[in-house]
mmCIF file with all atom_site columns, C-alpha atoms in Angstrom:
data_model
loop_
_atom_site.group_PDB
_atom_site.id
_atom_site.type_symbol
_atom_site.label_atom_id
_atom_site.label_alt_id
_atom_site.label_comp_id
_atom_site.label_asym_id
_atom_site.label_entity_id
_atom_site.label_seq_id
_atom_site.pdbx_PDB_ins_code
_atom_site.Cartn_x
_atom_site.Cartn_y
_atom_site.Cartn_z
_atom_site.occupancy
_atom_site.B_iso_or_equiv
_atom_site.pdbx_formal_charge
_atom_site.auth_seq_id
_atom_site.auth_comp_id
_atom_site.auth_asym_id
_atom_site.auth_atom_id
_atom_site.pdbx_PDB_model_num
ATOM 1   C CA . UNK A 1 1   ? 164.591 103.423 72.135 1.00 0.00 ? 56  UNK A CA 1
ATOM 2   C CA . UNK A 1 2   ? 162.612 102.583 75.207 1.00 0.00 ? 57  UNK A CA 1
ATOM 3   C CA . UNK A 1 3   ? 159.534 100.466 74.568 1.00 0.00 ? 58  UNK A CA 1
ATOM 4   C CA . UNK A 1 4   ? 156.735 99.888  77.031 1.00 0.00 ? 59  UNK A CA 1
ATOM 5   C CA . UNK A 1 5   ? 154.090 97.375  76.088 1.00 0.00 ? 60  UNK A CA 1
ATOM 6   C CA . UNK A 1 6   ? 150.663 97.371  77.714 1.00 0.00 ? 61  UNK A CA 1
ATOM 7   C CA . UNK A 1 7   ? 148.150 94.588  77.316 1.00 0.00 ? 62  UNK A CA 1
ATOM 8   C CA . UNK A 1 8   ? 145.288 94.338  76.592 1.00 0.00 ? 63  UNK A CA 1
ATOM 9   C CA . UNK A 1 9   ? 144.613 97.473  74.569 1.00 0.00 ? 64  UNK A CA 1
ATOM 10  C CA . UNK A 1 10  ? 140.890 97.092  75.056 1.00 0.00 ? 65  UNK A CA 1
ATOM 11  C CA . UNK A 1 11  ? 138.761 95.020  77.402 1.00 0.00 ? 66  UNK A CA 1
ATOM 12  C CA . UNK A 1 12  ? 135.073 94.735  78.120 1.00 0.00 ? 67  UNK A CA 1
ATOM 13  C CA . UNK A 1 13  ? 134.011 93.008  81.304 1.00 0.00 ? 68  UNK A CA 1
ATOM 14  C CA . UNK A 1 14  ? 130.876 92.429  83.299 1.00 0.00 ? 69  UNK A CA 1
ATOM 15  C CA . UNK A 1 15  ? 130.165 94.363  86.443 1.00 0.00 ? 70  UNK A CA 1
ATOM 16  C CA . UNK A 1 16  ? 131.534 92.550  89.500 1.00 0.00 ? 71  UNK A CA 1
ATOM 17  C CA . UNK A 1 17  ? 134.365 90.778  87.725 1.00 0.00 ? 72  UNK A CA 1
ATOM 18  C CA . UNK A 1 18  ? 138.086 91.546  87.943 1.00 0.00 ? 73  UNK A CA 1
ATOM 19  C CA . UNK A 1 19  ? 140.371 92.648  85.144 1.00 0.00 ? 74  UNK A CA 1
ATOM 20  C CA . UNK A 1 20  ? 144.158 92.455  84.990 1.00 0.00 ? 75  UNK A CA 1
ATOM 21  C CA . UNK A 1 21  ? 146.239 94.844  82.891 1.00 0.00 ? 76  UNK A CA 1
ATOM 22  C CA . UNK A 1 22  ? 149.900 94.145  82.202 1.00 0.00 ? 77  UNK A CA 1
ATOM 23  C CA . UNK A 1 23  ? 152.678 96.632  81.638 1.00 0.00 ? 78  UNK A CA 1
ATOM 24  C CA . UNK A 1 24  ? 156.055 95.462  80.388 1.00 0.00 ? 79  UNK A CA 1
ATOM 25  C CA . UNK A 1 25  ? 159.268 97.318  79.669 1.00 0.00 ? 80  UNK A CA 1
ATOM 26  C CA . UNK A 1 26  ? 160.645 95.462  76.660 1.00 0.00 ? 81  UNK A CA 1
ATOM 27  C CA . UNK A 1 27  ? 164.169 96.781  76.275 1.00 0.00 ? 82  UNK A CA 1
ATOM 28  C CA . UNK A 1 28  ? 165.110 98.184  79.672 1.00 0.00 ? 83  UNK A CA 1
ATOM 29  C CA . UNK A 1 29  ? 164.736 97.436  83.339 1.00 0.00 ? 84  UNK A CA 1
ATOM 30  C CA . UNK A 1 30  ? 162.166 99.647  84.987 1.00 0.00 ? 85  UNK A CA 1
ATOM 31  C CA . UNK A 1 31  ? 163.007 100.665 88.510 1.00 0.00 ? 86  UNK A CA 1
ATOM 32  C CA . UNK A 1 32  ? 159.698 102.418 88.850 1.00 0.00 ? 87  UNK A CA 1
ATOM 33  C CA . UNK A 1 33  ? 156.365 102.026 87.105 1.00 0.00 ? 88  UNK A CA 1
ATOM 34  C CA . UNK A 1 34  ? 153.426 104.382 87.232 1.00 0.00 ? 89  UNK A CA 1
ATOM 35  C CA . UNK A 1 35  ? 149.731 103.800 86.629 1.00 0.00 ? 90  UNK A CA 1
ATOM 36  C CA . UNK A 1 36  ? 147.521 106.574 85.335 1.00 0.00 ? 91  UNK A CA 1
ATOM 37  C CA . UNK A 1 37  ? 143.870 106.978 84.582 1.00 0.00 ? 92  UNK A CA 1
ATOM 38  C CA . UNK A 1 38  ? 142.580 109.315 81.905 1.00 0.00 ? 93  UNK A CA 1
ATOM 39  C CA . UNK A 1 39  ? 139.010 110.471 81.450 1.00 0.00 ? 94  UNK A CA 1
ATOM 40  C CA . UNK A 1 40  ? 137.832 111.929 78.121 1.00 0.00 ? 95  UNK A CA 1
ATOM 41  C CA . UNK A 1 41  ? 139.231 115.404 77.513 1.00 0.00 ? 96  UNK A CA 1
ATOM 42  C CA . UNK A 1 42  ? 140.958 115.355 80.862 1.00 0.00 ? 97  UNK A CA 1
ATOM 43  C CA . UNK A 1 43  ? 144.502 115.127 82.039 1.00 0.00 ? 98  UNK A CA 1
ATOM 44  C CA . UNK A 1 44  ? 146.348 112.001 83.107 1.00 0.00 ? 99  UNK A CA 1
ATOM 45  C CA . UNK A 1 45  ? 145.771 111.383 86.786 1.00 0.00 ? 100 UNK A CA 1
ATOM 46  C CA . UNK A 1 46  ? 148.419 109.409 88.623 1.00 0.00 ? 101 UNK A CA 1
ATOM 47  C CA . UNK A 1 47  ? 146.890 106.498 90.506 1.00 0.00 ? 102 UNK A CA 1
ATOM 48  C CA . UNK A 1 48  ? 149.940 104.851 92.014 1.00 0.00 ? 103 UNK A CA 1
ATOM 49  C CA . UNK A 1 49  ? 153.676 104.443 91.847 1.00 0.00 ? 104 UNK A CA 1
ATOM 50  C CA . UNK A 1 50  ? 155.243 101.022 92.139 1.00 0.00 ? 105 UNK A CA 1
ATOM 51  C CA . UNK A 1 51  ? 158.803 99.986  92.727 1.00 0.00 ? 106 UNK A CA 1
ATOM 52  C CA . UNK A 1 52  ? 160.001 96.469  92.029 1.00 0.00 ? 107 UNK A CA 1
ATOM 53  C CA . UNK A 1 53  ? 159.678 94.229  95.055 1.00 0.00 ? 108 UNK A CA 1
ATOM 54  C CA . UNK A 1 54  ? 157.849 96.684  97.272 1.00 0.00 ? 109 UNK A CA 1
ATOM 55  C CA . UNK A 1 55  ? 154.297 97.813  97.876 1.00 0.00 ? 110 UNK A CA 1
ATOM 56  C CA . UNK A 1 56  ? 152.831 100.423 95.603 1.00 0.00 ? 111 UNK A CA 1
ATOM 57  C CA . UNK A 1 57  ? 152.310 103.977 96.778 1.00 0.00 ? 112 UNK A CA 1
ATOM 58  C CA . UNK A 1 58  ? 148.785 105.119 96.026 1.00 0.00 ? 113 UNK A CA 1
ATOM 59  C CA . UNK A 1 59  ? 147.653 108.664 95.419 1.00 0.00 ? 114 UNK A CA 1
ATOM 60  C CA . UNK A 1 60  ? 145.080 110.197 97.683 1.00 0.00 ? 115 UNK A CA 1
ATOM 61  C CA . UNK A 1 61  ? 141.585 109.025 96.844 1.00 0.00 ? 116 UNK A CA 1
ATOM 62  C CA . UNK A 1 62  ? 142.661 105.855 95.032 1.00 0.00 ? 117 UNK A CA 1
ATOM 63  C CA . UNK A 1 63  ? 141.384 102.677 96.679 1.00 0.00 ? 118 UNK A CA 1
ATOM 64  C CA . UNK A 1 64  ? 144.293 100.304 97.032 1.00 0.00 ? 119 UNK A CA 1
ATOM 65  C CA . UNK A 1 65  ? 142.017 97.329  97.630 1.00 0.00 ? 120 UNK A CA 1
ATOM 66  C CA . UNK A 1 66  ? 140.182 98.023  94.415 1.00 0.00 ? 121 UNK A CA 1
ATOM 67  C CA . UNK A 1 67  ? 143.194 98.751  92.239 1.00 0.00 ? 122 UNK A CA 1
ATOM 68  C CA . UNK A 1 68  ? 145.749 96.088  93.073 1.00 0.00 ? 123 UNK A CA 1
ATOM 69  C CA . UNK A 1 69  ? 149.231 96.721  91.778 1.00 0.00 ? 124 UNK A CA 1
ATOM 70  C CA . UNK A 1 70  ? 151.973 94.155  91.623 1.00 0.00 ? 125 UNK A CA 1
ATOM 71  C CA . UNK A 1 71  ? 155.506 94.939  90.452 1.00 0.00 ? 126 UNK A CA 1
ATOM 72  C CA . UNK A 1 72  ? 156.989 91.462  90.538 1.00 0.00 ? 127 UNK A CA 1
ATOM 73  C CA . UNK A 1 73  ? 160.031 92.083  88.360 1.00 0.00 ? 128 UNK A CA 1
ATOM 74  C CA . UNK A 1 74  ? 162.012 94.912  86.812 1.00 0.00 ? 129 UNK A CA 1
ATOM 75  C CA . UNK A 1 75  ? 160.135 94.464  83.549 1.00 0.00 ? 130 UNK A CA 1
ATOM 76  C CA . UNK A 1 76  ? 156.569 93.739  84.612 1.00 0.00 ? 131 UNK A CA 1
ATOM 77  C CA . UNK A 1 77  ? 153.886 95.495  86.608 1.00 0.00 ? 132 UNK A CA 1
ATOM 78  C CA . UNK A 1 78  ? 150.217 94.569  86.720 1.00 0.00 ? 133 UNK A CA 1
ATOM 79  C CA . UNK A 1 79  ? 147.112 96.506  87.653 1.00 0.00 ? 134 UNK A CA 1
ATOM 80  C CA . UNK A 1 80  ? 144.078 94.490  88.679 1.00 0.00 ? 135 UNK A CA 1
ATOM 81  C CA . UNK A 1 81  ? 140.735 96.250  88.865 1.00 0.00 ? 136 UNK A CA 1
ATOM 82  C CA . UNK A 1 82  ? 138.758 94.181  91.335 1.00 0.00 ? 137 UNK A CA 1
ATOM 83  C CA . UNK A 1 83  ? 134.982 93.927  91.414 1.00 0.00 ? 138 UNK A CA 1
ATOM 84  C CA . UNK A 1 84  ? 134.757 96.337  88.525 1.00 0.00 ? 139 UNK A CA 1
ATOM 85  C CA . UNK A 1 85  ? 131.790 98.674  88.193 1.00 0.00 ? 140 UNK A CA 1
ATOM 86  C CA . UNK A 1 86  ? 130.681 100.888 85.303 1.00 0.00 ? 141 UNK A CA 1
ATOM 87  C CA . UNK A 1 87  ? 132.246 103.939 86.962 1.00 0.00 ? 142 UNK A CA 1
ATOM 88  C CA . UNK A 1 88  ? 135.638 102.205 86.648 1.00 0.00 ? 143 UNK A CA 1
ATOM 89  C CA . UNK A 1 89  ? 135.323 102.426 82.875 1.00 0.00 ? 144 UNK A CA 1
ATOM 90  C CA . UNK A 1 90  ? 138.213 104.561 81.721 1.00 0.00 ? 145 UNK A CA 1
ATOM 91  C CA . UNK A 1 91  ? 141.509 104.662 79.847 1.00 0.00 ? 146 UNK A CA 1
ATOM 92  C CA . UNK A 1 92  ? 144.328 103.255 81.973 1.00 0.00 ? 147 UNK A CA 1
ATOM 93  C CA . UNK A 1 93  ? 147.931 103.970 81.035 1.00 0.00 ? 148 UNK A CA 1
ATOM 94  C CA . UNK A 1 94  ? 151.155 102.734 82.531 1.00 0.00 ? 149 UNK A CA 1
ATOM 95  C CA . UNK A 1 95  ? 154.588 104.254 82.292 1.00 0.00 ? 150 UNK A CA 1
ATOM 96  C CA . UNK A 1 96  ? 157.958 102.802 83.160 1.00 0.00 ? 151 UNK A CA 1
ATOM 97  C CA . UNK A 1 97  ? 161.006 104.680 84.303 1.00 0.00 ? 152 UNK A CA 1
ATOM 98  C CA . UNK A 1 98  ? 164.627 103.751 83.743 1.00 0.00 ? 153 UNK A CA 1
ATOM 99  C CA . UNK A 1 99  ? 165.582 105.472 86.944 1.00 0.00 ? 154 UNK A CA 1
ATOM 100 C CA . UNK A 1 100 ? 163.933 107.025 89.932 1.00 0.00 ? 155 UNK A CA 1
ATOM 101 C CA . UNK A 1 101 ? 163.154 110.118 87.934 1.00 0.00 ? 156 UNK A CA 1
ATOM 102 C CA . UNK A 1 102 ? 159.853 110.767 86.227 1.00 0.00 ? 157 UNK A CA 1
ATOM 103 C CA . UNK A 1 103 ? 161.705 112.482 83.422 1.00 0.00 ? 158 UNK A CA 1
ATOM 104 C CA . UNK A 1 104 ? 162.891 109.133 82.112 1.00 0.00 ? 159 UNK A CA 1
ATOM 105 C CA . UNK A 1 105 ? 159.416 107.580 81.985 1.00 0.00 ? 160 UNK A CA 1
ATOM 106 C CA . UNK A 1 106 ? 157.983 106.037 78.826 1.00 0.00 ? 161 UNK A CA 1
ATOM 107 C CA . UNK A 1 107 ? 154.315 105.244 78.321 1.00 0.00 ? 162 UNK A CA 1
ATOM 108 C CA . UNK A 1 108 ? 152.465 102.152 77.239 1.00 0.00 ? 163 UNK A CA 1
ATOM 109 C CA . UNK A 1 109 ? 149.736 102.211 74.626 1.00 0.00 ? 164 UNK A CA 1
ATOM 110 C CA . UNK A 1 110 ? 146.946 102.371 77.181 1.00 0.00 ? 165 UNK A CA 1
ATOM 111 C CA . UNK A 1 111 ? 144.023 100.062 77.976 1.00 0.00 ? 166 UNK A CA 1
ATOM 112 C CA . UNK A 1 112 ? 140.430 101.044 77.327 1.00 0.00 ? 167 UNK A CA 1
ATOM 113 C CA . UNK A 1 113 ? 138.322 99.375  80.029 1.00 0.00 ? 168 UNK A CA 1
ATOM 114 C CA . UNK A 1 114 ? 134.570 99.198  79.610 1.00 0.00 ? 169 UNK A CA 1
ATOM 115 C CA . UNK A 1 115 ? 132.516 97.685  82.406 1.00 0.00 ? 170 UNK A CA 1
ATOM 116 C CA . UNK A 1 116 ? 128.990 96.699  81.419 1.00 0.00 ? 171 UNK A CA 1
ATOM 117 C CA . UNK B 2 1   ? 143.739 126.975 90.805 1.00 0.00 ? 76  UNK B CA 1
ATOM 118 C CA . UNK B 2 2   ? 145.244 124.039 88.933 1.00 0.00 ? 77  UNK B CA 1
ATOM 119 C CA . UNK B 2 3   ? 148.991 123.573 89.161 1.00 0.00 ? 78  UNK B CA 1
ATOM 120 C CA . UNK B 2 4   ? 149.229 123.390 85.376 1.00 0.00 ? 79  UNK B CA 1
ATOM 121 C CA . UNK B 2 5   ? 146.905 125.199 82.998 1.00 0.00 ? 80  UNK B CA 1
ATOM 122 C CA . UNK B 2 6   ? 146.604 124.339 79.333 1.00 0.00 ? 81  UNK B CA 1
ATOM 123 C CA . UNK B 2 7   ? 144.052 125.508 76.789 1.00 0.00 ? 82  UNK B CA 1
ATOM 124 C CA . UNK B 2 8   ? 142.161 122.408 75.595 1.00 0.00 ? 83  UNK B CA 1
ATOM 125 C CA . UNK B 2 9   ? 141.559 123.806 72.112 1.00 0.00 ? 84  UNK B CA 1
ATOM 126 C CA . UNK B 2 10  ? 140.808 122.498 69.578 1.00 0.00 ? 85  UNK B CA 1
ATOM 127 C CA . UNK B 2 11  ? 143.382 124.431 67.599 1.00 0.00 ? 86  UNK B CA 1
ATOM 128 C CA . UNK B 2 12  ? 142.842 124.137 63.871 1.00 0.00 ? 87  UNK B CA 1
ATOM 129 C CA . UNK B 2 13  ? 145.570 125.271 61.451 1.00 0.00 ? 88  UNK B CA 1
ATOM 130 C CA . UNK B 2 14  ? 146.369 124.774 57.764 1.00 0.00 ? 89  UNK B CA 1
ATOM 131 C CA . UNK B 2 15  ? 149.228 122.554 56.684 1.00 0.00 ? 90  UNK B CA 1
ATOM 132 C CA . UNK B 2 16  ? 152.544 124.409 56.778 1.00 0.00 ? 91  UNK B CA 1
ATOM 133 C CA . UNK B 2 17  ? 151.551 126.776 59.562 1.00 0.00 ? 92  UNK B CA 1
ATOM 134 C CA . UNK B 2 18  ? 153.608 127.429 62.667 1.00 0.00 ? 93  UNK B CA 1
ATOM 135 C CA . UNK B 2 19  ? 151.818 126.120 65.731 1.00 0.00 ? 94  UNK B CA 1
ATOM 136 C CA . UNK B 2 20  ? 152.285 127.528 69.204 1.00 0.00 ? 95  UNK B CA 1
ATOM 137 C CA . UNK B 2 21  ? 151.155 125.472 72.191 1.00 0.00 ? 96  UNK B CA 1
ATOM 138 C CA . UNK B 2 22  ? 151.444 126.801 75.718 1.00 0.00 ? 97  UNK B CA 1
ATOM 139 C CA . UNK B 2 23  ? 151.137 125.940 79.385 1.00 0.00 ? 98  UNK B CA 1
ATOM 140 C CA . UNK B 2 24  ? 151.316 128.018 82.513 1.00 0.00 ? 99  UNK B CA 1
ATOM 141 C CA . UNK B 2 25  ? 152.076 126.709 85.958 1.00 0.00 ? 100 UNK B CA 1
ATOM 142 C CA . UNK B 2 26  ? 152.047 127.900 89.526 1.00 0.00 ? 101 UNK B CA 1
ATOM 143 C CA . UNK B 2 27  ? 154.640 125.775 91.319 1.00 0.00 ? 102 UNK B CA 1
ATOM 144 C CA . UNK B 2 28  ? 158.038 127.474 91.237 1.00 0.00 ? 103 UNK B CA 1
ATOM 145 C CA . UNK B 2 29  ? 159.679 124.190 92.284 1.00 0.00 ? 104 UNK B CA 1
ATOM 146 C CA . UNK B 2 30  ? 159.118 122.661 88.844 1.00 0.00 ? 105 UNK B CA 1
ATOM 147 C CA . UNK B 2 31  ? 162.441 122.117 87.104 1.00 0.00 ? 106 UNK B CA 1
ATOM 148 C CA . UNK B 2 32  ? 161.689 119.500 84.459 1.00 0.00 ? 107 UNK B CA 1
ATOM 149 C CA . UNK B 2 33  ? 159.334 120.233 81.604 1.00 0.00 ? 108 UNK B CA 1
ATOM 150 C CA . UNK B 2 34  ? 158.072 117.774 79.035 1.00 0.00 ? 109 UNK B CA 1
ATOM 151 C CA . UNK B 2 35  ? 155.856 117.803 76.004 1.00 0.00 ? 110 UNK B CA 1
ATOM 152 C CA . UNK B 2 36  ? 154.005 114.652 75.004 1.00 0.00 ? 111 UNK B CA 1
ATOM 153 C CA . UNK B 2 37  ? 152.019 113.874 71.879 1.00 0.00 ? 112 UNK B CA 1
ATOM 154 C CA . UNK B 2 38  ? 149.011 111.602 72.258 1.00 0.00 ? 113 UNK B CA 1
ATOM 155 C CA . UNK B 2 39  ? 147.096 110.167 69.349 1.00 0.00 ? 114 UNK B CA 1
ATOM 156 C CA . UNK B 2 40  ? 143.527 109.062 69.898 1.00 0.00 ? 115 UNK B CA 1
ATOM 157 C CA . UNK B 2 41  ? 143.270 105.939 72.070 1.00 0.00 ? 116 UNK B CA 1
ATOM 158 C CA . UNK B 2 42  ? 147.036 105.674 72.431 1.00 0.00 ? 117 UNK B CA 1
ATOM 159 C CA . UNK B 2 43  ? 149.528 106.341 75.206 1.00 0.00 ? 118 UNK B CA 1
ATOM 160 C CA . UNK B 2 44  ? 151.511 109.597 75.292 1.00 0.00 ? 119 UNK B CA 1
ATOM 161 C CA . UNK B 2 45  ? 154.779 109.780 73.380 1.00 0.00 ? 120 UNK B CA 1
ATOM 162 C CA . UNK B 2 46  ? 157.589 111.953 74.716 1.00 0.00 ? 121 UNK B CA 1
ATOM 163 C CA . UNK B 2 47  ? 158.449 114.717 72.239 1.00 0.00 ? 122 UNK B CA 1
ATOM 164 C CA . UNK B 2 48  ? 160.626 117.159 74.117 1.00 0.00 ? 123 UNK B CA 1
ATOM 165 C CA . UNK B 2 49  ? 162.251 117.352 77.515 1.00 0.00 ? 124 UNK B CA 1
ATOM 166 C CA . UNK B 2 50  ? 163.777 120.514 78.970 1.00 0.00 ? 125 UNK B CA 1
ATOM 167 C CA . UNK B 2 51  ? 165.501 121.158 82.228 1.00 0.00 ? 126 UNK B CA 1
ATOM 168 C CA . UNK B 2 52  ? 165.075 124.602 83.799 1.00 0.00 ? 127 UNK B CA 1
ATOM 169 C CA . UNK B 2 53  ? 164.827 127.656 81.536 1.00 0.00 ? 128 UNK B CA 1
ATOM 170 C CA . UNK B 2 54  ? 165.846 128.005 77.939 1.00 0.00 ? 129 UNK B CA 1
ATOM 171 C CA . UNK B 2 55  ? 165.149 126.659 74.490 1.00 0.00 ? 130 UNK B CA 1
ATOM 172 C CA . UNK B 2 56  ? 165.554 123.260 72.961 1.00 0.00 ? 131 UNK B CA 1
ATOM 173 C CA . UNK B 2 57  ? 165.155 122.378 69.323 1.00 0.00 ? 132 UNK B CA 1
ATOM 174 C CA . UNK B 2 58  ? 164.572 119.009 67.691 1.00 0.00 ? 133 UNK B CA 1
ATOM 175 C CA . UNK B 2 59  ? 163.741 119.035 64.021 1.00 0.00 ? 134 UNK B CA 1
ATOM 176 C CA . UNK B 2 60  ? 160.481 120.904 63.516 1.00 0.00 ? 135 UNK B CA 1
ATOM 177 C CA . UNK B 2 61  ? 159.871 121.158 67.253 1.00 0.00 ? 136 UNK B CA 1
ATOM 178 C CA . UNK B 2 62  ? 161.138 123.852 69.623 1.00 0.00 ? 137 UNK B CA 1
ATOM 179 C CA . UNK B 2 63  ? 160.443 123.881 73.343 1.00 0.00 ? 138 UNK B CA 1
ATOM 180 C CA . UNK B 2 64  ? 160.801 127.050 75.385 1.00 0.00 ? 139 UNK B CA 1
ATOM 181 C CA . UNK B 2 65  ? 160.738 127.475 79.133 1.00 0.00 ? 140 UNK B CA 1
ATOM 182 C CA . UNK B 2 66  ? 160.428 130.822 80.877 1.00 0.00 ? 141 UNK B CA 1
ATOM 183 C CA . UNK B 2 67  ? 160.619 130.097 84.575 1.00 0.00 ? 142 UNK B CA 1
ATOM 184 C CA . UNK B 2 68  ? 160.346 133.760 85.529 1.00 0.00 ? 143 UNK B CA 1
ATOM 185 C CA . UNK B 2 69  ? 156.893 133.856 83.925 1.00 0.00 ? 144 UNK B CA 1
ATOM 186 C CA . UNK B 2 70  ? 156.068 130.234 84.743 1.00 0.00 ? 145 UNK B CA 1
ATOM 187 C CA . UNK B 2 71  ? 155.272 129.708 81.087 1.00 0.00 ? 146 UNK B CA 1
ATOM 188 C CA . UNK B 2 72  ? 156.312 126.996 78.657 1.00 0.00 ? 147 UNK B CA 1
ATOM 189 C CA . UNK B 2 73  ? 155.747 126.691 74.930 1.00 0.00 ? 148 UNK B CA 1
ATOM 190 C CA . UNK B 2 74  ? 156.050 124.169 72.157 1.00 0.00 ? 149 UNK B CA 1
ATOM 191 C CA . UNK B 2 75  ? 156.418 125.415 68.597 1.00 0.00 ? 150 UNK B CA 1
ATOM 192 C CA . UNK B 2 76  ? 155.826 123.206 65.597 1.00 0.00 ? 151 UNK B CA 1
ATOM 193 C CA . UNK B 2 77  ? 157.159 124.491 62.286 1.00 0.00 ? 152 UNK B CA 1
ATOM 194 C CA . UNK B 2 78  ? 155.824 123.421 58.903 1.00 0.00 ? 153 UNK B CA 1
ATOM 195 C CA . UNK B 2 79  ? 152.949 121.593 60.542 1.00 0.00 ? 154 UNK B CA 1
ATOM 196 C CA . UNK B 2 80  ? 151.696 118.430 58.852 1.00 0.00 ? 155 UNK B CA 1
ATOM 197 C CA . UNK B 2 81  ? 148.350 116.606 58.991 1.00 0.00 ? 156 UNK B CA 1
ATOM 198 C CA . UNK B 2 82  ? 150.220 113.821 60.800 1.00 0.00 ? 157 UNK B CA 1
ATOM 199 C CA . UNK B 2 83  ? 150.854 116.290 63.628 1.00 0.00 ? 158 UNK B CA 1
ATOM 200 C CA . UNK B 2 84  ? 147.137 116.227 64.401 1.00 0.00 ? 159 UNK B CA 1
ATOM 201 C CA . UNK B 2 85  ? 146.961 114.904 67.950 1.00 0.00 ? 160 UNK B CA 1
ATOM 202 C CA . UNK B 2 86  ? 146.576 116.039 71.531 1.00 0.00 ? 161 UNK B CA 1
ATOM 203 C CA . UNK B 2 87  ? 149.662 117.691 73.009 1.00 0.00 ? 162 UNK B CA 1
ATOM 204 C CA . UNK B 2 88  ? 150.202 117.393 76.741 1.00 0.00 ? 163 UNK B CA 1
ATOM 205 C CA . UNK B 2 89  ? 152.609 119.418 78.775 1.00 0.00 ? 164 UNK B CA 1
ATOM 206 C CA . UNK B 2 90  ? 153.979 117.847 81.948 1.00 0.00 ? 165 UNK B CA 1
ATOM 207 C CA . UNK B 2 91  ? 156.337 119.002 84.631 1.00 0.00 ? 166 UNK B CA 1
ATOM 208 C CA . UNK B 2 92  ? 157.893 118.007 87.909 1.00 0.00 ? 167 UNK B CA 1
ATOM 209 C CA . UNK B 2 93  ? 160.388 119.037 90.519 1.00 0.00 ? 168 UNK B CA 1
ATOM 210 C CA . UNK B 2 94  ? 162.527 116.027 89.710 1.00 0.00 ? 169 UNK B CA 1
ATOM 211 C CA . UNK B 2 95  ? 161.869 113.090 91.967 1.00 0.00 ? 170 UNK B CA 1
ATOM 212 C CA . UNK B 2 96  ? 158.190 113.796 92.521 1.00 0.00 ? 171 UNK B CA 1
ATOM 213 C CA . UNK B 2 97  ? 155.285 112.922 90.318 1.00 0.00 ? 172 UNK B CA 1
ATOM 214 C CA . UNK B 2 98  ? 154.635 114.398 86.912 1.00 0.00 ? 173 UNK B CA 1
ATOM 215 C CA . UNK B 2 99  ? 151.848 116.936 86.747 1.00 0.00 ? 174 UNK B CA 1
ATOM 216 C CA . UNK B 2 100 ? 150.090 117.022 83.397 1.00 0.00 ? 175 UNK B CA 1
ATOM 217 C CA . UNK B 2 101 ? 148.114 119.693 81.657 1.00 0.00 ? 176 UNK B CA 1
ATOM 218 C CA . UNK B 2 102 ? 144.733 118.744 80.222 1.00 0.00 ? 177 UNK B CA 1
ATOM 219 C CA . UNK B 2 103 ? 146.165 118.672 76.710 1.00 0.00 ? 178 UNK B CA 1
ATOM 220 C CA . UNK B 2 104 ? 145.537 120.791 73.622 1.00 0.00 ? 179 UNK B CA 1
ATOM 221 C CA . UNK B 2 105 ? 143.896 119.116 70.673 1.00 0.00 ? 180 UNK B CA 1
ATOM 222 C CA . UNK B 2 106 ? 145.572 120.146 67.421 1.00 0.00 ? 181 UNK B CA 1
ATOM 223 C CA . UNK B 2 107 ? 144.090 119.660 63.982 1.00 0.00 ? 182 UNK B CA 1
ATOM 224 C CA . UNK B 2 108 ? 146.210 120.338 60.907 1.00 0.00 ? 183 UNK B CA 1
ATOM 225 C CA . UNK B 2 109 ? 144.147 120.337 57.741 1.00 0.00 ? 184 UNK B CA 1
ATOM 226 C CA . UNK B 2 110 ? 145.576 119.856 54.229 1.00 0.00 ? 185 UNK B CA 1
#
C-alpha cells in the first residue's frame, strides 16, 4: 500500500511561536504533496500544492508568508505555521501523490494544532 | 452554490442495514470521483475511486456515478459498527485539485 506519515499528530503552542509539521511518504516517491486544513464539521480546504524542488502553489486567500511549505525531497514536505495565533488552530492534513494526478493521493493522519 | 453538495447527517442506522450516501455536483468537467472514510481525528482513507460514469464494487462497498444527473452514491451493505465514521466524497477533472464534500457522519449501532 501507500503510506503517508504525518508528524506530530497533536501540538499545542503559544501564540507568536512557529510550528513545523512534517509529511513523509514512506513507501513511494511523491511527485506532488498537498496541504489541507479542516475545520470542525467542514470540508477539507486545499491550502497549497507543492512539487519537489519548486515553490509551492498557494490557494487564493492563503498567506504564503504565514504558511511556509518546503518540499525538499520526493519523500518529505513540511508546513511551518509562523507566528501562530489562536485563529490558526485547526486540523492540518497532508496528502502525497504518486503522480501528477490527485486521484493517486494518499493522506496522512493529520495534525491537530492548538494555539493558546 | 457549492461545487459539491453533501448532506452532513448524522445518519444513524442499525447494524446490518444498507447505507446510501450521496453527493451532487455542478461542474460537468469532473471525471474522477472518490469516496473517503475519515475516523475522528484521523486523515481520510481512500475507499473507492471511479472514473466517469458507472458502478464499481469492492466487497461491501459499491460506488455509482451518474454524470447525466451529476450525482454520485456510495452504498454500504451489511453495515457494521466499525463503519461508523465520516464519509467524504471528492472529485476532480483530473489534473486539477480535488473538491471535497463536507462529509456525512454515519453511525451504525449494534
